[in-house]
PDB file of C-alpha atoms in Angstrom:
ATOM      1  CA  GLY A  49       0.112  -0.189   0.336  1.00 82.00           C
ATOM      2  CA  ASP A  50       1.022   3.620  -0.065  1.00 87.00           C
ATOM      3  CA  SER A  51       3.437   4.743   2.738  1.00 92.00           C
ATOM      4  CA  VAL A  52       5.726   7.225   3.424  1.00 95.00           C
ATOM      5  CA  THR A  53       9.116   7.897   4.817  1.00 96.00           C
ATOM      6  CA  GLN A  54      10.602  10.609   6.404  1.00 95.00           C
ATOM      7  CA  MET A  55      13.995  11.593   8.354  1.00 89.00           C
ATOM      8  CA  GLU A  56      14.100  10.540  11.982  1.00 88.00           C
ATOM      9  CA  GLY A  57      14.369  13.150  14.411  1.00 87.00           C
ATOM     10  CA  PRO A  58      15.077  15.034  16.494  1.00 95.00           C
ATOM     11  CA  VAL A  59      16.820  17.845  14.096  1.00 96.00           C
ATOM     12  CA  THR A  60      18.415  20.491  16.600  1.00 97.00           C
ATOM     13  CA  LEU A  61      19.747  23.646  14.579  1.00 97.00           C
ATOM     14  CA  SER A  62      20.851  26.942  15.534  1.00 97.00           C
ATOM     15  CA  GLU A  63      18.603  30.000  14.559  1.00 97.00           C
ATOM     16  CA  GLU A  64      19.077  31.061  11.194  1.00 96.00           C
ATOM     17  CA  ALA A  65      20.303  27.905  10.159  1.00 97.00           C
ATOM     18  CA  PHE A  66      19.661  25.902   6.618  1.00 97.00           C
ATOM     19  CA  LEU A  67      16.842  23.167   7.497  1.00 97.00           C
ATOM     20  CA  THR A  68      16.292  20.012   5.112  1.00 97.00           C
ATOM     21  CA  ILE A  69      13.635  17.436   6.267  1.00 97.00           C
ATOM     22  CA  ASN A  70      13.881  14.385   3.757  1.00 97.00           C
ATOM     23  CA  CYS A  71      10.533  13.033   2.919  1.00 97.00           C
ATOM     24  CA  THR A  72      10.072  10.316   0.218  1.00 97.00           C
ATOM     25  CA  TYR A  73       7.133   8.287  -0.593  1.00 95.00           C
ATOM     26  CA  THR A  74       5.300   4.950  -2.434  1.00 93.00           C
ATOM     27  CA  ALA A  75       2.603   5.112  -4.075  1.00 89.00           C
ATOM     28  CA  THR A  76       0.516   4.010  -7.227  1.00 82.00           C
ATOM     29  CA  GLY A  77      -1.094   6.594  -9.219  1.00 79.00           C
ATOM     30  CA  TYR A  78      -0.572  10.281  -8.757  1.00 82.00           C
ATOM     31  CA  PRO A  79      -1.154  11.575  -4.646  1.00 90.00           C
ATOM     32  CA  SER A  80      -0.914  14.738  -3.839  1.00 91.00           C
ATOM     33  CA  LEU A  81       1.612  15.601  -1.510  1.00 94.00           C
ATOM     34  CA  PHE A  82       1.600  17.796   2.141  1.00 95.00           C
ATOM     35  CA  TRP A  83       3.577  19.092   4.664  1.00 97.00           C
ATOM     36  CA  TYR A  84       1.720  19.623   7.981  1.00 96.00           C
ATOM     37  CA  VAL A  85       3.431  21.504  11.135  1.00 96.00           C
ATOM     38  CA  GLN A  86       1.959  19.929  15.053  1.00 93.00           C
ATOM     39  CA  TYR A  87       3.314  23.067  17.506  1.00 92.00           C
ATOM     40  CA  PRO A  88       3.444  21.860  21.148  1.00 86.00           C
ATOM     41  CA  GLY A  89      -0.196  21.507  22.551  1.00 80.00           C
ATOM     42  CA  GLU A  90      -1.906  22.219  19.127  1.00 84.00           C
ATOM     43  CA  GLY A  91      -3.565  20.038  16.475  1.00 85.00           C
ATOM     44  CA  LEU A  92      -2.009  19.780  12.748  1.00 92.00           C
ATOM     45  CA  GLN A  93      -1.736  22.615  10.573  1.00 92.00           C
ATOM     46  CA  LEU A  94      -1.357  22.112   6.884  1.00 93.00           C
ATOM     47  CA  LEU A  95       2.446  24.107   5.613  1.00 96.00           C
ATOM     48  CA  LEU A  96       2.218  23.589   2.109  1.00 96.00           C
ATOM     49  CA  LYS A  97       0.779  20.923  -0.377  1.00 93.00           C
ATOM     50  CA  ALA A  98       1.880  20.033  -3.844  1.00 94.00           C
ATOM     51  CA  THR A  99      -1.065  18.541  -6.312  1.00 89.00           C
ATOM     52  CA  LYS A 100       1.058  16.788  -9.143  1.00 89.00           C
ATOM     53  CA  ALA A 101       4.974  16.292 -10.309  1.00 92.00           C
ATOM     54  CA  ASP A 102       7.456  19.390 -10.413  1.00 94.00           C
ATOM     55  CA  ASP A 103       5.237  21.818  -8.315  1.00 94.00           C
ATOM     56  CA  LYS A 104       6.516  23.766  -5.237  1.00 97.00           C
ATOM     57  CA  GLY A 105       4.878  24.157  -2.841  1.00 96.00           C
ATOM     58  CA  SER A 106       5.707  27.456  -0.545  1.00 97.00           C
ATOM     59  CA  ASN A 107       4.432  29.143   2.851  1.00 96.00           C
ATOM     60  CA  LYS A 108       6.290  31.036   5.861  1.00 95.00           C
ATOM     61  CA  GLY A 109       9.783  30.882   3.909  1.00 97.00           C
ATOM     62  CA  PHE A 110       9.191  27.300   3.688  1.00 98.00           C
ATOM     63  CA  GLU A 111       9.086  25.053   0.470  1.00 98.00           C
ATOM     64  CA  ALA A 112       8.807  21.743  -1.408  1.00 98.00           C
ATOM     65  CA  THR A 113       9.229  20.313  -4.261  1.00 98.00           C
ATOM     66  CA  TYR A 114       7.137  17.533  -5.352  1.00 97.00           C
ATOM     67  CA  ARG A 115       9.784  15.177  -7.662  1.00 96.00           C
ATOM     68  CA  LYS A 116       7.857  12.001  -9.288  1.00 93.00           C
ATOM     69  CA  GLU A 117      11.035  11.121 -10.980  1.00 93.00           C
ATOM     70  CA  THR A 118      12.885  10.378  -6.810  1.00 95.00           C
ATOM     71  CA  THR A 119       9.347   9.954  -5.161  1.00 95.00           C
ATOM     72  CA  SER A 120      10.377  12.718  -2.514  1.00 97.00           C
ATOM     73  CA  PHE A 121       9.104  15.873  -1.342  1.00 98.00           C
ATOM     74  CA  HIS A 122      11.906  17.289   0.972  1.00 98.00           C
ATOM     75  CA  LEU A 123      10.812  20.280   3.021  1.00 98.00           C
ATOM     76  CA  GLU A 124      13.404  23.180   3.078  1.00 98.00           C
ATOM     77  CA  LYS A 125      14.003  26.790   4.502  1.00 98.00           C
ATOM     78  CA  GLY A 126      16.239  28.990   4.598  1.00 97.00           C
ATOM     79  CA  SER A 127      16.965  30.299   8.059  1.00 96.00           C
ATOM     80  CA  VAL A 128      14.753  28.918  10.528  1.00 97.00           C
ATOM     81  CA  GLN A 129      13.633  30.092  13.901  1.00 97.00           C
ATOM     82  CA  VAL A 130      13.298  29.329  17.141  1.00 96.00           C
ATOM     83  CA  SER A 131       9.406  29.537  16.524  1.00 95.00           C
ATOM     84  CA  ASP A 132       9.769  27.171  13.838  1.00 97.00           C
ATOM     85  CA  SER A 133      10.143  24.148  16.406  1.00 96.00           C
ATOM     86  CA  ALA A 134       7.880  21.722  16.202  1.00 96.00           C
ATOM     87  CA  VAL A 135       7.045  18.614  14.930  1.00 96.00           C
ATOM     88  CA  TYR A 136       6.632  18.107  10.900  1.00 97.00           C
ATOM     89  CA  PHE A 137       4.671  15.440   9.241  1.00 97.00           C
ATOM     90  CA  CYS A 138       4.888  14.613   5.541  1.00 97.00           C
ATOM     91  CA  ALA A 139       2.012  13.209   4.120  1.00 95.00           C
ATOM     92  CA  LEU A 140       0.351  11.850   0.736  1.00 93.00           C
ATOM     93  CA  SER A 141      -3.430  11.741  -0.487  1.00 88.00           C
ATOM     94  CA  GLY A 142      -4.936  10.331  -3.591  1.00 77.00           C
ATOM     95  CA  GLY A 143      -2.260   7.395  -4.381  1.00 54.00           C
ATOM     96  CA  TYR A 144      -5.114   5.177  -5.897  1.00 51.00           C
ATOM     97  CA  GLY A 145      -5.627   6.517  -9.586  1.00 42.00           C
ATOM     98  CA  GLY A 146      -6.217  10.197  -8.105  1.00 42.00           C
ATOM     99  CA  ALA A 147      -9.107   8.980  -5.660  1.00 46.00           C
ATOM    100  CA  THR A 148      -8.699  11.637  -2.428  1.00 59.00           C
ATOM    101  CA  ASN A 149      -9.683  12.255   1.045  1.00 69.00           C
ATOM    102  CA  LYS A 150      -7.002   9.558   2.859  1.00 82.00           C
ATOM    103  CA  LEU A 151      -3.935  11.206   4.307  1.00 90.00           C
ATOM    104  CA  ILE A 152      -1.105   8.551   4.917  1.00 91.00           C
ATOM    105  CA  PHE A 153       1.552  10.107   7.171  1.00 94.00           C
ATOM    106  CA  GLY A 154       5.185   9.608   7.682  1.00 95.00           C
ATOM    107  CA  THR A 155       6.361   9.531  11.576  1.00 95.00           C
ATOM    108  CA  GLY A 156       6.872  12.916  12.123  1.00 95.00           C
ATOM    109  CA  THR A 157      10.441  15.071  12.652  1.00 96.00           C
ATOM    110  CA  LEU A 158      10.716  16.942  15.554  1.00 96.00           C
ATOM    111  CA  LEU A 159      12.634  20.300  14.989  1.00 97.00           C
ATOM    112  CA  ALA A 160      14.287  22.326  18.029  1.00 97.00           C
ATOM    113  CA  VAL A 161      15.746  25.365  17.041  1.00 97.00           C
ATOM    114  CA  GLN A 162      17.956  26.853  19.583  1.00 96.00           C
ATOM    115  CA  PRO A 163      19.021  30.820  20.082  1.00 94.00           C
TER     116      PRO A 163
ATOM    117  CA  GLU B 139     -13.790  31.195  10.349  1.00 65.00           C
ATOM    118  CA  ALA B 140     -14.185  28.941  12.967  1.00 81.00           C
ATOM    119  CA  GLY B 141     -11.949  26.090  12.872  1.00 91.00           C
ATOM    120  CA  VAL B 142     -12.630  22.514  13.988  1.00 95.00           C
ATOM    121  CA  VAL B 143     -13.353  22.380  17.662  1.00 95.00           C
ATOM    122  CA  GLN B 144     -13.192  19.048  19.869  1.00 96.00           C
ATOM    123  CA  SER B 145     -14.072  18.125  23.227  1.00 96.00           C
ATOM    124  CA  PRO B 146     -12.921  17.062  25.589  1.00 97.00           C
ATOM    125  CA  ARG B 147      -9.048  18.291  25.406  1.00 95.00           C
ATOM    126  CA  TYR B 148      -8.186  15.718  27.350  1.00 96.00           C
ATOM    127  CA  LYS B 149      -9.520  12.615  29.162  1.00 97.00           C
ATOM    128  CA  ILE B 150      -7.897  10.598  31.984  1.00 97.00           C
ATOM    129  CA  ILE B 151     -10.099   6.764  32.646  1.00 97.00           C
ATOM    130  CA  GLU B 152      -9.818   3.198  33.794  1.00 97.00           C
ATOM    131  CA  LYS B 153      -9.734   0.540  31.704  1.00 95.00           C
ATOM    132  CA  LYS B 154     -12.561  -0.973  31.268  1.00 96.00           C
ATOM    133  CA  GLN B 155     -14.042   2.520  31.487  1.00 97.00           C
ATOM    134  CA  PRO B 156     -16.211   4.089  28.150  1.00 97.00           C
ATOM    135  CA  VAL B 157     -15.149   7.449  26.892  1.00 98.00           C
ATOM    136  CA  ALA B 158     -16.756   9.640  24.025  1.00 98.00           C
ATOM    137  CA  PHE B 159     -15.125  12.464  22.127  1.00 97.00           C
ATOM    138  CA  TRP B 160     -17.283  15.206  20.306  1.00 97.00           C
ATOM    139  CA  CYS B 161     -16.267  16.604  17.210  1.00 97.00           C
ATOM    140  CA  ASN B 162     -17.853  19.923  15.222  1.00 97.00           C
ATOM    141  CA  PRO B 163     -16.522  20.261  11.866  1.00 96.00           C
ATOM    142  CA  ILE B 164     -16.127  23.370  10.123  1.00 94.00           C
ATOM    143  CA  SER B 165     -19.271  24.970   8.671  1.00 92.00           C
ATOM    144  CA  GLY B 166     -20.384  23.689   5.465  1.00 89.00           C
ATOM    145  CA  HIS B 167     -17.439  21.097   5.465  1.00 91.00           C
ATOM    146  CA  ASN B 168     -19.328  17.545   4.693  1.00 90.00           C
ATOM    147  CA  THR B 169     -16.456  15.334   4.982  1.00 91.00           C
ATOM    148  CA  LEU B 170     -15.459  14.076   8.520  1.00 94.00           C
ATOM    149  CA  TYR B 171     -12.434  12.167   9.478  1.00 95.00           C
ATOM    150  CA  TRP B 172     -11.097  10.362  12.901  1.00 97.00           C
ATOM    151  CA  TYR B 173      -7.802   9.814  13.347  1.00 96.00           C
ATOM    152  CA  ARG B 174      -5.685   8.151  15.939  1.00 96.00           C
ATOM    153  CA  GLN B 175      -1.801   9.526  16.912  1.00 94.00           C
ATOM    154  CA  ASN B 176       0.204   7.741  18.786  1.00 94.00           C
ATOM    155  CA  LEU B 177       3.290   8.574  20.575  1.00 90.00           C
ATOM    156  CA  GLY B 178       5.905   9.425  18.249  1.00 87.00           C
ATOM    157  CA  GLN B 179       3.909   8.482  15.363  1.00 90.00           C
ATOM    158  CA  GLY B 180       2.062  10.065  12.761  1.00 92.00           C
ATOM    159  CA  PRO B 181      -2.185   9.960  12.796  1.00 94.00           C
ATOM    160  CA  GLU B 182      -3.386   6.957  11.308  1.00 94.00           C
ATOM    161  CA  LEU B 183      -7.134   7.112  10.053  1.00 93.00           C
ATOM    162  CA  LEU B 184      -9.850   5.078  11.998  1.00 95.00           C
ATOM    163  CA  ILE B 185     -13.366   6.562  10.058  1.00 95.00           C
ATOM    164  CA  ARG B 186     -14.291   8.698   7.220  1.00 93.00           C
ATOM    165  CA  TYR B 187     -17.987  10.025   6.866  1.00 93.00           C
ATOM    166  CA  GLU B 188     -19.684  11.573   3.904  1.00 90.00           C
ATOM    167  CA  ASN B 189     -22.101  14.035   5.329  1.00 91.00           C
ATOM    168  CA  GLU B 190     -24.234  11.467   7.407  1.00 91.00           C
ATOM    169  CA  GLU B 191     -22.678   8.320   5.890  1.00 91.00           C
ATOM    170  CA  ALA B 192     -19.485   6.153   7.132  1.00 92.00           C
ATOM    171  CA  VAL B 193     -18.035   5.224   3.866  1.00 89.00           C
ATOM    172  CA  ASP B 194     -14.089   4.360   5.249  1.00 89.00           C
ATOM    173  CA  ASP B 195     -14.216   2.423   8.615  1.00 91.00           C
ATOM    174  CA  SER B 196     -11.652  -0.324   7.581  1.00 88.00           C
ATOM    175  CA  GLN B 197      -9.264   0.751  10.255  1.00 90.00           C
ATOM    176  CA  LEU B 198     -11.699   0.960  13.007  1.00 94.00           C
ATOM    177  CA  PRO B 199     -11.909  -1.464  16.086  1.00 92.00           C
ATOM    178  CA  LYS B 200     -14.913  -1.964  15.659  1.00 91.00           C
ATOM    179  CA  ASP B 201     -15.209  -4.698  18.214  1.00 94.00           C
ATOM    180  CA  ARG B 202     -14.967  -1.674  20.942  1.00 96.00           C
ATOM    181  CA  PHE B 203     -15.250   1.553  18.721  1.00 97.00           C
ATOM    182  CA  SER B 204     -17.948   2.846  17.205  1.00 96.00           C
ATOM    183  CA  ALA B 205     -18.582   6.419  15.646  1.00 97.00           C
ATOM    184  CA  GLU B 206     -22.335   7.882  14.680  1.00 95.00           C
ATOM    185  CA  ARG B 207     -22.955  11.304  12.674  1.00 95.00           C
ATOM    186  CA  LEU B 208     -26.345  11.559  13.065  1.00 83.00           C
ATOM    187  CA  LYS B 209     -27.244  14.806  10.737  1.00 87.00           C
ATOM    188  CA  GLY B 210     -24.046  15.118   8.726  1.00 85.00           C
ATOM    189  CA  VAL B 211     -22.586  17.687  11.111  1.00 92.00           C
ATOM    190  CA  ASP B 212     -21.075  16.704  14.569  1.00 96.00           C
ATOM    191  CA  SER B 213     -19.923  13.518  15.388  1.00 97.00           C
ATOM    192  CA  THR B 214     -19.254  11.466  18.560  1.00 97.00           C
ATOM    193  CA  LEU B 215     -16.078   8.797  18.582  1.00 98.00           C
ATOM    194  CA  LYS B 216     -16.901   5.610  21.699  1.00 97.00           C
ATOM    195  CA  ILE B 217     -14.702   3.452  22.947  1.00 97.00           C
ATOM    196  CA  GLN B 218     -16.132   0.374  24.978  1.00 97.00           C
ATOM    197  CA  PRO B 219     -14.814  -0.045  27.091  1.00 96.00           C
ATOM    198  CA  ALA B 220     -11.567   1.171  26.806  1.00 96.00           C
ATOM    199  CA  GLU B 221      -7.777  -0.693  26.648  1.00 96.00           C
ATOM    200  CA  LEU B 222      -4.466   0.550  27.996  1.00 96.00           C
ATOM    201  CA  GLY B 223      -3.802   0.414  23.980  1.00 95.00           C
ATOM    202  CA  ASP B 224      -5.866   3.172  23.246  1.00 97.00           C
ATOM    203  CA  SER B 225      -3.830   5.751  25.103  1.00 97.00           C
ATOM    204  CA  ALA B 226      -3.494   8.047  22.492  1.00 97.00           C
ATOM    205  CA  VAL B 227      -4.268  11.603  20.740  1.00 95.00           C
ATOM    206  CA  TYR B 228      -7.587  11.205  18.884  1.00 97.00           C
ATOM    207  CA  LEU B 229      -8.008  14.075  16.229  1.00 96.00           C
ATOM    208  CA  CYS B 230     -10.807  14.700  14.026  1.00 96.00           C
ATOM    209  CA  ALA B 231     -10.677  16.664  10.499  1.00 95.00           C
ATOM    210  CA  SER B 232     -12.955  17.840   8.247  1.00 93.00           C
ATOM    211  CA  SER B 233     -12.774  19.273   4.231  1.00 90.00           C
ATOM    212  CA  PRO B 234     -14.871  21.064   1.999  1.00 86.00           C
ATOM    213  CA  ARG B 235     -16.892  19.379  -0.927  1.00 77.00           C
ATOM    214  CA  PRO B 236     -14.619  18.105  -3.879  1.00 70.00           C
ATOM    215  CA  GLY B 237     -14.927  21.437  -6.369  1.00 69.00           C
ATOM    216  CA  GLN B 238     -15.014  23.708  -3.180  1.00 67.00           C
ATOM    217  CA  GLY B 239     -12.171  25.817  -2.623  1.00 66.00           C
ATOM    218  CA  SER B 240      -9.174  24.132  -0.492  1.00 66.00           C
ATOM    219  CA  TRP B 241     -11.356  20.538  -1.282  1.00 64.00           C
ATOM    220  CA  ASN B 242      -8.312  18.202  -0.989  1.00 72.00           C
ATOM    221  CA  GLU B 243      -7.068  19.890   2.351  1.00 83.00           C
ATOM    222  CA  GLN B 244      -8.256  18.366   5.514  1.00 90.00           C
ATOM    223  CA  PHE B 245      -8.286  20.746   8.479  1.00 91.00           C
ATOM    224  CA  PHE B 246      -7.557  19.285  11.911  1.00 94.00           C
ATOM    225  CA  GLY B 247      -8.742  19.952  15.300  1.00 94.00           C
ATOM    226  CA  PRO B 248      -6.852  20.248  18.088  1.00 93.00           C
ATOM    227  CA  GLY B 249      -7.604  16.821  19.277  1.00 95.00           C
ATOM    228  CA  THR B 250      -8.149  14.876  22.431  1.00 96.00           C
ATOM    229  CA  ARG B 251      -5.348  13.520  24.460  1.00 96.00           C
ATOM    230  CA  LEU B 252      -6.519  10.102  25.771  1.00 97.00           C
ATOM    231  CA  THR B 253      -4.957   8.255  28.935  1.00 97.00           C
ATOM    232  CA  VAL B 254      -6.128   4.722  30.171  1.00 97.00           C
ATOM    233  CA  LEU B 255      -4.813   3.553  33.384  1.00 96.00           C
TER     234      LEU B 255
END
């Protein structure tokens, strides 16, 4: 079945450092890809998404490009802030022939940014 | 626009006791989801509703879990009896109808953290 694999954390960075969180997926069909963020004590919030190959999702300085050839959707940010400390989840939906609505998540990556 | 509302936020019960979680989705969203998030893991879908119909409950442990969405708006997820392994965060999410704005996005509530002693 469909699955998502993301790098294990925690990832600890200093403020203004460059961030990469790796995410690869396995899916049939043409899934949509997502990054969700979960701040302490809060629910998941959609950070960015991409719905087809070569699309780039971006939001709040974060970016991820849908790479079908490498089945990847790595999350990047050029300069992290302490306020970016959270758990980041990569997810996909719609792997089966484009059917939507079932999100499959990776295990999450904890990011800790130190001042 | 109000977000997805869940209650309670926290619940502590002893094993074998029943427990129920409530969810109010974003107004106008016809699709509602219940997920379970174990510690250190990503959420896993338990059940999905389209209006009042459960269209995907393949991951719901039906021997002890039940859910309902009687009028196609609010939903309740119940566990009876609870087991130690049910300790987790239970998340509710909703999404708009296909064709509406953000139709392929899911909007999550804050979750209910259940602890079974």
